[in-house]
Short mmCIF file of C-alpha atoms in Angstrom, two decimals:
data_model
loop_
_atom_site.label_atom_id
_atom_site.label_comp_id
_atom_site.label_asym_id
_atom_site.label_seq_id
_atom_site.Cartn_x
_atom_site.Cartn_y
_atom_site.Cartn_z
CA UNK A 57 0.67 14.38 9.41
CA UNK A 58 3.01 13.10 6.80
CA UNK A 59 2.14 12.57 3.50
CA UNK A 60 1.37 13.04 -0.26
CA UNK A 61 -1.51 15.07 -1.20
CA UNK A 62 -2.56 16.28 -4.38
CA UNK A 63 -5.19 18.97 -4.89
CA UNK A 64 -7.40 19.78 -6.53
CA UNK A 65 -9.38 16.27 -6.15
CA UNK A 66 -11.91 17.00 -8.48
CA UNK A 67 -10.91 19.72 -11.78
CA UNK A 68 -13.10 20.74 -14.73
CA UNK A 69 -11.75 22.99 -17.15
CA UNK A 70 -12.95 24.40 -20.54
CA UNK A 71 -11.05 22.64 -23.85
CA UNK A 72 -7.81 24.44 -24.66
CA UNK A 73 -7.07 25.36 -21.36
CA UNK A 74 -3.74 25.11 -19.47
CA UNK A 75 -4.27 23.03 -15.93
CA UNK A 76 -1.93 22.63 -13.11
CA UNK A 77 -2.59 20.25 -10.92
CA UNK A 78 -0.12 20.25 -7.40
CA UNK A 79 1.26 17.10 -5.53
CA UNK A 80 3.29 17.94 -2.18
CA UNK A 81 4.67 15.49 -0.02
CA UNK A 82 6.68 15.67 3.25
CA UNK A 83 7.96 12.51 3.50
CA UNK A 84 11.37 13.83 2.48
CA UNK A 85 11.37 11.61 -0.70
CA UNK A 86 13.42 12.39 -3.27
CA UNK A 87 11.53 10.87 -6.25
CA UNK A 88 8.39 11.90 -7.59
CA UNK A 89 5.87 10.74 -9.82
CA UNK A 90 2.96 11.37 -12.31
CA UNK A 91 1.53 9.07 -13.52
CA UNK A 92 -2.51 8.56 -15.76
CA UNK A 93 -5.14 6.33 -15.71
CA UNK A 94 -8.03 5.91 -17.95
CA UNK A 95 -11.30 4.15 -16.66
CA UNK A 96 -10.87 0.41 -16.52
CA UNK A 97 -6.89 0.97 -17.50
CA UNK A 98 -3.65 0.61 -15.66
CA UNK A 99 -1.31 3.31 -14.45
CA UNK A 100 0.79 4.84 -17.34
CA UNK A 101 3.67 6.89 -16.51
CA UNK A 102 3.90 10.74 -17.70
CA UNK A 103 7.29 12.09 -15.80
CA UNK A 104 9.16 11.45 -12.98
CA UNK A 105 12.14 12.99 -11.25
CA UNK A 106 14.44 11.29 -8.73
CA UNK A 107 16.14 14.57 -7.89
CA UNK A 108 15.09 18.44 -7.55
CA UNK A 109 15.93 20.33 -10.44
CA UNK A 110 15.69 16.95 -12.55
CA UNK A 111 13.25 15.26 -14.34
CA UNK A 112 12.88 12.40 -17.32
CA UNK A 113 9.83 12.00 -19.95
CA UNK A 114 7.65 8.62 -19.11
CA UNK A 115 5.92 6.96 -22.00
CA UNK A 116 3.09 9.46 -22.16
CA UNK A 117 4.74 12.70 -21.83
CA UNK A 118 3.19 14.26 -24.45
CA UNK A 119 1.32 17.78 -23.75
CA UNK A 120 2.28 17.22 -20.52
CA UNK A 121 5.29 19.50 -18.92
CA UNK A 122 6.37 19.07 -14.46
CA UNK A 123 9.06 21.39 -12.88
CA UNK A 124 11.26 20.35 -10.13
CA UNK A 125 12.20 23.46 -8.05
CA UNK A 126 11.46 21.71 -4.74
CA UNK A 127 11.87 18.47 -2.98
CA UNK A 128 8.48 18.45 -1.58
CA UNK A 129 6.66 19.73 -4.98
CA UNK A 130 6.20 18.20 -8.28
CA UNK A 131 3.19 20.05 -10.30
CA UNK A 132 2.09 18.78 -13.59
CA UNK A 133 0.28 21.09 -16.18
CA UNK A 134 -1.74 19.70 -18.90
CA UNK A 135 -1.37 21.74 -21.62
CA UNK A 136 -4.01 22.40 -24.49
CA UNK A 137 -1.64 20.14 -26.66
CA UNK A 138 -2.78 17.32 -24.98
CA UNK A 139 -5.68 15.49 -27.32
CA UNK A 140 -7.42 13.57 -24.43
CA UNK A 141 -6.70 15.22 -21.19
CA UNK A 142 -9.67 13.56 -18.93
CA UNK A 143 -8.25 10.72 -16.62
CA UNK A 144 -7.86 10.61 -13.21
CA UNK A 145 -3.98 11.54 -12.56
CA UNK A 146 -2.19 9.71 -9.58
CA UNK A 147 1.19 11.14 -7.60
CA UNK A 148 3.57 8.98 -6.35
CA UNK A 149 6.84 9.42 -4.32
CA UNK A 150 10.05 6.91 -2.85
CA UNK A 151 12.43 6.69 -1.10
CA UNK A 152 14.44 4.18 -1.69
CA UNK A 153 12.35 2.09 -4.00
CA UNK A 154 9.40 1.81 -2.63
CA UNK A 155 6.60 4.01 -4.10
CA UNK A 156 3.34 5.61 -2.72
CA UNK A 157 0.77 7.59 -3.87
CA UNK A 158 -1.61 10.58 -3.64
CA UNK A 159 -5.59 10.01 -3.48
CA UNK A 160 -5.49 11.30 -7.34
CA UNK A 161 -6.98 14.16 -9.03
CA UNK A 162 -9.71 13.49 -11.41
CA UNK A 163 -9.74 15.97 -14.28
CA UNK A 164 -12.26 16.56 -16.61
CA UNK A 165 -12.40 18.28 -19.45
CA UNK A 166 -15.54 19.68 -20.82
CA UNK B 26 11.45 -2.88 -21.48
CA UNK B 27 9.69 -4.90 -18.64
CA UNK B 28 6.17 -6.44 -19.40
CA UNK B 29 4.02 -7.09 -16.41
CA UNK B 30 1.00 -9.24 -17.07
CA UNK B 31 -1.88 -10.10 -14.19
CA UNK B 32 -3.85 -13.13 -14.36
CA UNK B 33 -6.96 -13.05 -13.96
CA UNK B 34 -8.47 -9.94 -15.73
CA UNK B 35 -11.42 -9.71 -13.29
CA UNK B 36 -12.34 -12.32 -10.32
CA UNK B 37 -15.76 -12.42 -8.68
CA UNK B 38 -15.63 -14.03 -4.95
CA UNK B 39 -18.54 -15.00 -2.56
CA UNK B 40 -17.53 -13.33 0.65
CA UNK B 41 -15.30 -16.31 2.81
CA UNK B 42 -13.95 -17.13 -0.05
CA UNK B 43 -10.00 -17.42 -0.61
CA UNK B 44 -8.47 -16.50 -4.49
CA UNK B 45 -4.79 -16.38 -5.47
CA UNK B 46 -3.35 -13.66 -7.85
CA UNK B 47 -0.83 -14.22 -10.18
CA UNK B 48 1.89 -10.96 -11.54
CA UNK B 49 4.33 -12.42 -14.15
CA UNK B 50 7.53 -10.39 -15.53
CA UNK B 51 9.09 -10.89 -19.01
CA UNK B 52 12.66 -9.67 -17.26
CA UNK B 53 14.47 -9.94 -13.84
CA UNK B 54 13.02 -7.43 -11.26
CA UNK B 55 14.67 -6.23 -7.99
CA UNK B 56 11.91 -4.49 -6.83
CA UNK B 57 8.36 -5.69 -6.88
CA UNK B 58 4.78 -4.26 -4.66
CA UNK B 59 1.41 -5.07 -4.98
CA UNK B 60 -1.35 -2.19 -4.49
CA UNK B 61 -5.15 -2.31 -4.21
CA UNK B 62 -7.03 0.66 -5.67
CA UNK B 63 -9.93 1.12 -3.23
CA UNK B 64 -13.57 2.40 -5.11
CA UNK B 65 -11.97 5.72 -4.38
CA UNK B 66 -9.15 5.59 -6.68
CA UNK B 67 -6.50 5.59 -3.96
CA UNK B 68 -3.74 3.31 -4.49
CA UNK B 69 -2.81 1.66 -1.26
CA UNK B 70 0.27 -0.59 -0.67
CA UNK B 71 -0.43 -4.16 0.12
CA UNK B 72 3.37 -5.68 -0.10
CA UNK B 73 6.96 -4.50 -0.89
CA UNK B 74 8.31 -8.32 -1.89
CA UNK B 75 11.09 -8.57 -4.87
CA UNK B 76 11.92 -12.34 -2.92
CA UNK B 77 10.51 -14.41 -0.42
CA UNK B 78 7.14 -14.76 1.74
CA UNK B 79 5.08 -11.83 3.51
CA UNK B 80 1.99 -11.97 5.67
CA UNK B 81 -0.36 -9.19 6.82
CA UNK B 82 -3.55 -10.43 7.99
CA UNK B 83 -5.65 -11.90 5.71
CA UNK B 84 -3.37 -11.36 3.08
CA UNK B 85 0.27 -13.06 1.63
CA UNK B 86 2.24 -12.66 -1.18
CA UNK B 87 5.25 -14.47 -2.68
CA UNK B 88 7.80 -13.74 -5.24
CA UNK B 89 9.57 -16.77 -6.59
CA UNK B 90 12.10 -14.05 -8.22
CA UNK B 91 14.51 -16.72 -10.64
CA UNK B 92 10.92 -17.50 -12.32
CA UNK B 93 9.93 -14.31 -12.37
CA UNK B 94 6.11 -14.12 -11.06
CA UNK B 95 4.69 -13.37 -7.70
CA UNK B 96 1.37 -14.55 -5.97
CA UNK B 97 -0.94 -12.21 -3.78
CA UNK B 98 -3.06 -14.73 -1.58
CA UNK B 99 -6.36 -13.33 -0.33
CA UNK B 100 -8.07 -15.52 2.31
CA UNK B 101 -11.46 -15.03 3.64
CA UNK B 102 -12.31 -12.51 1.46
CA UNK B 103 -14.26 -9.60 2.84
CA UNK B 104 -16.21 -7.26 0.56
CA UNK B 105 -14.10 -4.12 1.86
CA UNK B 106 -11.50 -6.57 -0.37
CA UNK B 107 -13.06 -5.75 -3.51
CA UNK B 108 -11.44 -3.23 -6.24
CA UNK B 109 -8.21 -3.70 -9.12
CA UNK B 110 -5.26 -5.07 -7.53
CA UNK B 111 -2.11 -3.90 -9.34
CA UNK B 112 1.47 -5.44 -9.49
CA UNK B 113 4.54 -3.12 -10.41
CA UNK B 114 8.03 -4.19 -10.46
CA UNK B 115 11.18 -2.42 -11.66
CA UNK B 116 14.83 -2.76 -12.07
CA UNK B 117 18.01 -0.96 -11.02
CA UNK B 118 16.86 2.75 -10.54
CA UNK B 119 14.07 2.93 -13.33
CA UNK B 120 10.36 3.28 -12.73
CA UNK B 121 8.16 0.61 -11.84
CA UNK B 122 6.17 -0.66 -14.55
CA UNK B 123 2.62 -1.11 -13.72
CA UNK B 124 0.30 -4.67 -14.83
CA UNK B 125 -2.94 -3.68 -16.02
CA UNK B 126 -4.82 -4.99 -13.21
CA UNK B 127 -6.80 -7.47 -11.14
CA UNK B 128 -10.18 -6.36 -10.89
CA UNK B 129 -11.59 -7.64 -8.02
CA UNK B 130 -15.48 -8.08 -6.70
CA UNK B 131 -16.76 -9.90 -3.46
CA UNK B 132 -19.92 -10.40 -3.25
CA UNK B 133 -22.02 -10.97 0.61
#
């Protein structure tokens, strides 16, 4: 079944805590994308990487950090630097340039 | 870099009805889609359309790209229809930047 998933769907962590949250795809893509959303906002973008081993700061990078080591993986971890870290967070992947995305991981931070 | 503004903000249909959604850009895209967001969160694509006319269904879009907007047609709305349609568009290789939205509500 070929796809992009992202796990976990649902996260709660305590304050100050690093959180990694995985997106996979086997589409054979070779773009990837994070990107947030806050409730009643639009997508922003955190990082993306149009090649393994590669990857560029969005506008909201900040206390964020990705790696690149695979074609099919692009995890994100939200580090305790980040001041506001609940939002539901959305992978996306191309080819070419048309993009699709993950169901989303909703985070929470308690 | 590219603004992307969605008119309107929020839309409320009776179900049967038909609405038209409007995506402006402040620049010259190449590449344009249009997503709904389901209740669930998932983003599902509706159109790939940087030029011309598409059909699927119940639902059109068109990019008039020299002007610089595109139109998502919904006809006979349904009430599975209802949550944010988003427009993104891009240039060259960068990422597509994302309007904030089309919020969307049919009611039976």
């Amino acid at each position: 079944d070929g796809g992009i998933t992202q796990s976990p769907k649902y996260l709660f962590r305590k304050e100050g805590q690093n959180v990694t949250l995985s997106c996979e795809q086997n589409l054979n893509h070779d773009a990837m994308y994070w990107y947030r959303q806050d409730p009643g906002q639009g997508l922003r973008l955190i990082y993306y990487s149009q090649i393994v081993n590669d990857f560029q700061k969005g506008d909201i990078a900040e206390g964020y950090s990705v790696s690149r080591e695979k074609k099919e993986s692009f995890p994100l971890t939200v580090t305790s630097a980040q001041k506001n870290p609940t939002a539901f967070y959305l992978c996306a992947s191309a080819w070419g340039v048309e993009q699709f995305f993950g169901p989303g991981t909703r985070l929470t931070v308690l | 870099g590219i603004q992307v503004e969605q008119s309107p903000p929020d839309l409320i249909l009776q179900e049967g009805a038909n609405s038209t959604l409007r995506c402006n850009f402040s620049d010259s895209v190449n590449n344009l889609q249009w997503f709904h967001q389901n209740p669930w969160g998932q983003l599902i694509n509706l159109f790939y359309i940087p030029s011309g006319t598409k059909q699927n269904g119940r639902l059109s879009a068109t990019t008039v790209a020299t002007e610089r907007y595109s139109l998502l047609y919904i006809s006979s709305s349904q009430t599975t229809d209802s949550g944010v349609y988003f427009c993104a568009g891009n240039s060259g290789n960068t990422p597509l930047v994302f309007g904030k939205g089309t919020r969307l509500s049919v009611i039976a």
